[in-house]
XYZ file of C-alpha atoms in Angstrom:
391
model
C 0.000 0.000 0.000
C 1.330 3.441 -0.930
C 1.609 5.815 1.999
C -0.910 8.662 1.801
C 1.855 11.147 2.654
C 3.274 10.493 -0.802
C 0.322 12.159 -2.493
C 0.546 15.170 -0.178
C 4.233 15.650 -0.982
C 3.630 15.044 -4.689
C 1.065 17.845 -4.790
C 3.475 20.261 -3.104
C 6.283 19.283 -5.452
C 4.093 19.787 -8.492
C 3.627 23.429 -7.472
C 7.412 23.822 -7.554
C 7.934 21.953 -10.823
C 5.211 23.809 -12.716
C 6.152 27.275 -11.422
C 6.875 29.804 -14.184
C 10.346 31.308 -14.113
C 10.404 34.973 -15.092
C 13.342 37.245 -15.826
C 14.707 39.104 -12.821
C 13.796 42.712 -13.612
C 15.947 43.978 -10.737
C 19.060 42.864 -12.611
C 20.349 44.403 -15.839
C 23.739 44.591 -17.496
C 22.776 44.277 -21.171
C 24.837 41.109 -21.556
C 22.524 38.406 -20.234
C 19.298 37.941 -18.280
C 19.019 36.300 -14.886
C 15.861 34.598 -13.639
C 13.887 34.772 -10.417
C 14.221 31.128 -9.441
C 16.795 28.356 -9.724
C 15.963 25.826 -12.438
C 17.066 22.834 -10.355
C 17.259 22.350 -6.582
C 17.302 19.306 -4.338
C 13.532 19.716 -4.030
C 13.160 18.905 -7.727
C 14.379 15.340 -7.205
C 11.446 12.921 -7.626
C 9.888 11.861 -4.346
C 10.088 8.171 -5.205
C 13.867 8.591 -5.604
C 14.097 9.599 -1.939
C 11.311 7.842 -0.043
C 10.196 4.258 0.329
C 6.535 4.658 -0.643
C 5.433 1.410 0.991
C 3.392 2.137 4.122
C 4.362 -1.196 5.675
C 8.125 -0.754 5.370
C 8.084 3.026 5.915
C 5.153 3.702 8.290
C 6.383 7.203 9.240
C 7.177 8.131 5.629
C 10.794 8.938 6.390
C 13.189 10.058 3.699
C 15.415 6.993 3.278
C 17.857 8.255 0.613
C 17.967 12.017 1.013
C 19.443 14.585 -1.372
C 21.826 17.286 -0.209
C 22.181 19.324 -3.398
C 21.697 19.344 -7.169
C 24.140 21.422 -9.182
C 26.897 21.677 -11.843
C 24.917 20.194 -14.749
C 26.178 19.307 -18.168
C 23.729 20.489 -20.808
C 22.615 19.605 -24.313
C 19.888 20.794 -26.674
C 18.487 17.793 -28.503
C 15.379 17.322 -30.646
C 13.889 20.606 -29.470
C 14.303 19.870 -25.761
C 16.779 21.030 -23.125
C 18.520 18.320 -21.124
C 20.642 18.692 -18.013
C 22.870 15.946 -16.648
C 22.779 17.089 -13.040
C 25.377 16.403 -10.379
C 23.057 15.062 -7.701
C 24.621 14.685 -4.266
C 23.139 12.396 -1.639
C 23.362 12.941 2.093
C 26.332 10.541 2.071
C 28.392 13.023 -0.040
C 28.412 10.689 -3.040
C 27.340 12.264 -6.304
C 25.541 10.602 -9.187
C 24.277 11.835 -12.533
C 20.582 12.284 -13.307
C 18.855 13.758 -16.351
C 16.310 16.572 -16.146
C 14.296 17.667 -19.186
C 12.506 20.908 -20.102
C 10.626 22.142 -23.167
C 11.754 25.767 -22.834
C 15.044 25.583 -20.908
C 14.066 28.001 -18.130
C 11.428 26.200 -16.075
C 9.435 22.965 -15.717
C 12.589 20.855 -15.547
C 11.632 17.307 -14.595
C 13.889 14.362 -13.898
C 13.403 11.420 -16.219
C 14.366 7.757 -16.109
C 16.696 6.728 -13.305
C 20.211 7.806 -12.275
C 22.815 7.088 -14.961
C 24.872 3.930 -14.698
C 27.420 2.233 -16.950
C 30.023 -0.508 -16.822
C 32.112 -0.158 -13.668
C 35.673 -0.393 -14.990
C 37.501 1.363 -12.146
C 37.070 -0.115 -8.676
C 39.105 2.721 -7.099
C 36.648 5.377 -8.358
C 34.726 6.675 -5.340
C 32.962 9.827 -6.513
C 31.862 11.164 -9.906
C 30.754 14.697 -10.765
C 30.669 17.753 -13.065
C 29.995 16.180 -16.464
C 30.619 18.160 -19.631
C 28.359 17.038 -22.486
C 29.570 17.484 -26.054
C 27.820 16.518 -29.264
C 30.806 15.684 -31.446
C 30.850 15.659 -35.221
C 31.623 11.922 -35.118
C 27.962 11.327 -34.177
C 28.361 10.510 -30.490
C 27.451 12.569 -27.451
C 30.418 12.433 -25.081
C 30.422 13.030 -21.361
C 33.630 13.848 -19.524
C 33.470 13.970 -15.751
C 35.724 14.180 -12.735
C 36.550 10.684 -11.501
C 37.739 10.934 -7.900
C 39.646 8.263 -5.972
C 41.423 8.128 -2.641
C 45.134 8.856 -2.933
C 46.831 5.442 -2.520
C 50.086 7.098 -1.453
C 48.527 9.052 1.422
C 49.356 7.824 4.964
C 46.695 5.789 6.748
C 45.897 8.748 9.002
C 45.011 10.895 5.977
C 41.482 10.021 4.909
C 40.859 13.071 2.713
C 43.670 13.191 0.128
C 42.310 12.362 -3.308
C 43.253 12.007 -6.950
C 41.171 13.489 -9.751
C 41.135 12.032 -13.248
C 38.968 12.544 -16.325
C 36.322 9.838 -16.781
C 34.899 9.377 -20.269
C 31.531 8.010 -21.425
C 29.516 8.284 -24.622
C 25.956 7.785 -25.823
C 23.744 8.386 -28.820
C 20.403 8.717 -27.058
C 21.108 9.783 -23.424
C 19.774 6.389 -22.353
C 22.498 3.841 -23.000
C 26.010 4.880 -21.979
C 29.320 3.291 -22.906
C 32.206 3.675 -20.480
C 35.567 4.328 -22.141
C 38.976 4.391 -20.412
C 39.933 7.455 -18.396
C 41.673 10.173 -20.376
C 45.428 10.020 -19.782
C 47.551 13.185 -19.753
C 51.076 14.042 -18.609
C 49.635 15.690 -15.475
C 49.447 13.775 -12.170
C 45.918 15.121 -11.595
C 43.344 16.292 -14.087
C 40.126 18.302 -13.816
C 37.837 20.303 -16.100
C 38.563 18.307 -19.240
C 36.354 19.217 -22.196
C 36.153 17.734 -25.685
C 36.324 20.158 -28.607
C 33.139 19.660 -30.695
C 35.003 19.214 -33.986
C 37.992 17.280 -35.233
C 41.243 19.234 -35.401
C 43.410 17.965 -38.243
C 41.363 14.781 -38.175
C 42.020 14.152 -34.478
C 40.092 14.533 -31.241
C 41.035 17.686 -29.346
C 40.626 18.403 -25.666
C 40.849 21.297 -23.248
C 42.523 20.204 -20.020
C 43.675 21.738 -16.741
C 47.081 20.396 -15.676
C 47.584 20.341 -11.921
C 49.856 18.762 -9.347
C 47.382 18.386 -6.482
C 43.705 17.639 -5.975
C 42.905 21.250 -4.984
C 45.991 23.321 -5.782
C 47.355 23.518 -9.296
C 50.963 23.721 -8.116
C 53.316 24.135 -11.057
C 50.445 23.442 -13.450
C 47.342 25.466 -13.994
C 45.767 27.298 -16.851
C 43.509 26.094 -19.632
C 45.497 23.742 -21.831
C 44.955 22.113 -25.221
C 45.855 18.585 -26.263
C 45.326 16.144 -29.111
C 44.232 12.511 -28.933
C 44.657 10.024 -31.772
C 42.084 7.452 -30.649
C 39.014 8.273 -28.547
C 38.752 4.626 -27.452
C 42.313 4.827 -26.120
C 42.344 8.475 -25.037
C 45.970 9.395 -24.453
C 47.038 13.041 -24.626
C 50.820 13.182 -24.879
C 51.266 16.936 -24.665
C 49.296 19.726 -22.965
C 49.839 23.261 -24.234
C 48.584 25.979 -21.892
C 46.621 28.509 -23.963
C 45.294 30.720 -21.134
C 47.313 30.786 -17.957
C 46.720 32.078 -14.461
C 47.771 35.648 -13.787
C 48.406 37.658 -10.635
C 45.610 39.904 -9.334
C 42.940 38.790 -11.804
C 39.732 36.805 -11.413
C 41.741 33.747 -12.542
C 44.723 34.249 -10.254
C 44.637 30.967 -8.313
C 43.032 28.637 -10.850
C 41.128 28.651 -14.100
C 39.500 25.993 -16.218
C 37.256 25.408 -19.201
C 33.532 25.347 -18.466
C 31.285 23.847 -21.160
C 32.485 23.143 -24.692
C 33.284 26.325 -26.637
C 30.528 27.887 -28.730
C 31.234 28.341 -32.434
C 30.507 31.790 -33.889
C 31.472 33.607 -37.097
C 34.227 35.470 -35.250
C 35.714 32.637 -33.242
C 35.155 29.970 -30.608
C 33.730 31.571 -27.474
C 34.728 29.917 -24.216
C 32.936 30.247 -20.891
C 35.583 29.501 -18.286
C 35.796 29.691 -14.523
C 38.351 31.715 -12.629
C 39.334 31.357 -8.990
C 41.006 33.699 -6.540
C 41.776 33.188 -2.885
C 40.235 35.485 -0.290
C 40.163 35.747 3.493
C 36.879 33.823 3.282
C 38.168 31.067 1.003
C 38.195 30.495 -2.746
C 35.886 32.691 -4.854
C 34.743 31.216 -8.180
C 33.415 33.348 -11.036
C 32.929 32.897 -14.782
C 34.737 34.759 -17.542
C 34.805 34.477 -21.323
C 37.469 34.430 -23.991
C 37.624 33.642 -27.698
C 39.953 31.490 -29.751
C 40.606 31.406 -33.477
C 38.253 29.341 -35.653
C 41.102 27.678 -37.513
C 43.552 27.453 -34.606
C 41.773 26.737 -31.294
C 45.049 27.257 -29.388
C 45.207 30.930 -30.395
C 43.405 33.270 -27.985
C 42.047 36.291 -29.886
C 39.852 38.059 -27.304
C 39.887 38.300 -23.501
C 37.374 40.723 -22.000
C 38.480 41.938 -18.584
C 36.848 40.950 -15.310
C 34.160 38.425 -14.580
C 31.213 37.507 -16.779
C 28.963 36.006 -14.081
C 29.606 36.113 -10.326
C 27.533 35.143 -7.265
C 24.627 37.529 -6.813
C 22.446 38.025 -3.702
C 21.173 34.617 -2.478
C 23.504 32.834 -4.879
C 26.389 33.680 -2.544
C 25.230 31.271 0.167
C 25.313 27.485 0.138
C 27.401 24.412 0.867
C 30.505 26.129 -0.530
C 29.643 29.829 -0.480
C 30.698 32.552 -2.918
C 30.990 30.159 -5.857
C 29.629 30.246 -9.407
C 30.466 27.281 -11.621
C 29.339 26.359 -15.121
C 29.864 23.174 -17.105
C 26.778 23.378 -19.319
C 25.611 25.790 -22.025
C 23.475 25.271 -25.138
C 22.454 27.208 -28.236
C 19.067 26.697 -29.906
C 17.972 27.268 -33.529
C 17.139 30.918 -32.824
C 20.683 31.691 -31.689
C 19.612 31.942 -28.056
C 22.229 30.870 -25.520
C 21.249 29.154 -22.269
C 24.009 29.171 -19.668
C 23.391 26.756 -16.810
C 25.404 27.737 -13.771
C 25.424 26.514 -10.195
C 25.646 28.740 -7.159
C 27.610 27.810 -4.060
C 27.634 24.068 -4.852
C 23.933 23.885 -3.966
C 21.510 24.675 -6.804
C 21.371 25.406 -10.527
C 20.311 28.572 -12.357
C 20.013 29.689 -15.957
C 21.157 32.900 -17.621
C 20.080 33.626 -21.180
C 21.659 35.706 -23.892
C 22.164 35.491 -27.657
C 25.071 34.612 -29.898
C 25.207 38.240 -31.084
C 25.345 39.600 -27.540
C 27.936 37.026 -26.488
C 30.133 37.947 -29.450
C 29.712 41.675 -28.770
C 30.592 41.221 -25.097
C 33.611 39.010 -25.735
C 35.163 41.040 -28.545
C 34.246 44.604 -27.513
C 34.629 44.584 -23.730
C 38.022 46.119 -22.863
C 40.728 43.694 -21.791
C 42.173 43.743 -18.293
C 45.183 46.104 -18.302
C 46.468 44.333 -15.146
C 47.375 47.515 -13.171
C 45.164 49.784 -11.068
C 46.344 53.088 -12.559
C 45.796 51.725 -16.039
C 42.264 50.601 -15.115
C 41.600 54.097 -13.782
C 42.757 55.575 -17.093
C 40.562 53.080 -18.938
C 37.492 54.144 -16.963
C 38.414 57.844 -17.203
C 38.468 57.551 -20.988
C 34.961 56.012 -20.963
C 33.647 58.728 -18.627
C 35.071 61.567 -20.709
C 33.735 60.008 -23.894
C 30.261 59.725 -22.376
C 30.327 63.230 -20.896
C 31.115 64.606 -24.347
C 27.985 62.895 -25.652
C 25.856 64.067 -22.725
C 26.983 67.675 -23.101
C 26.183 67.922 -26.796
């Protein structure tokens, strides 16, 4: 017998799932629109994924497998629908991937099927998260995620040291997934690996983030580029850093590729994350850059400052003051949907257009890297505007 509490909770959840998500009229910068509500939270997870519905085995209708957070989704636009592969974290800290679907990309996201599973080829893998989805020109949809394992070289007393590697899966229909070997690079640890959507000189190309440690980049760091001969034996022999960390910028401590770059007439536009250290811990923001259409290793535009940063309630969560993005899609109308998580807790959407994204990336002044030079930069804008106002 199904517990009657289930129907009560289902009715409440339906109010959340069917709620319209309107643009936040209190926010304006001309670049993108924010929305009033997150598109995914832990409350969006289906009730029957969390509760035993049987009244005999769960007489008090207790949540048996609770959810802590739902964030950092990979994203894909497929057959007129918007799909998110959500990092869904249970109360036990373990993450799994689950697919949510929406007709319009801004609200009414509903989880479908069951959590994703595939052949378990790595018995040391403990946690999986932050999948980047890429529809490659070879016909497959690839997912690259962080595969985390306990550091085997850590002393017995150290139960937190970990190793991050790049796990690789692929699918054609988002239902059946094939597990491929982990991506191998020269770096001892690897995060934020993203597949370039097109072949480069007939080979698979990747954006990587070389690093020495699980958290700190050490001697590594920066967004790198590498080539792989065989996707079924994914070995990258050389990583070339194409956008490195730099002192006193939004990407001072770390930076990494977000979703796959977006192809435009003027270049590949990248949405990346930048990290700086503060007295209150690491602050994550997003920034953009562009690379050459013919040579993806050549950076041709770097607007200064951050593109999206934590705003109001977005600042608070499991890991506060963090914005992270590993999913963005473009529809037939040239509309761009950027799915970003706030504070490792929930997922939001920001919308813009290809034209606006190109304008922002290529026409926003670059960071001059010194305070007096930034003052001169702003002074020039002010004087230019005052001349217009005084006409």
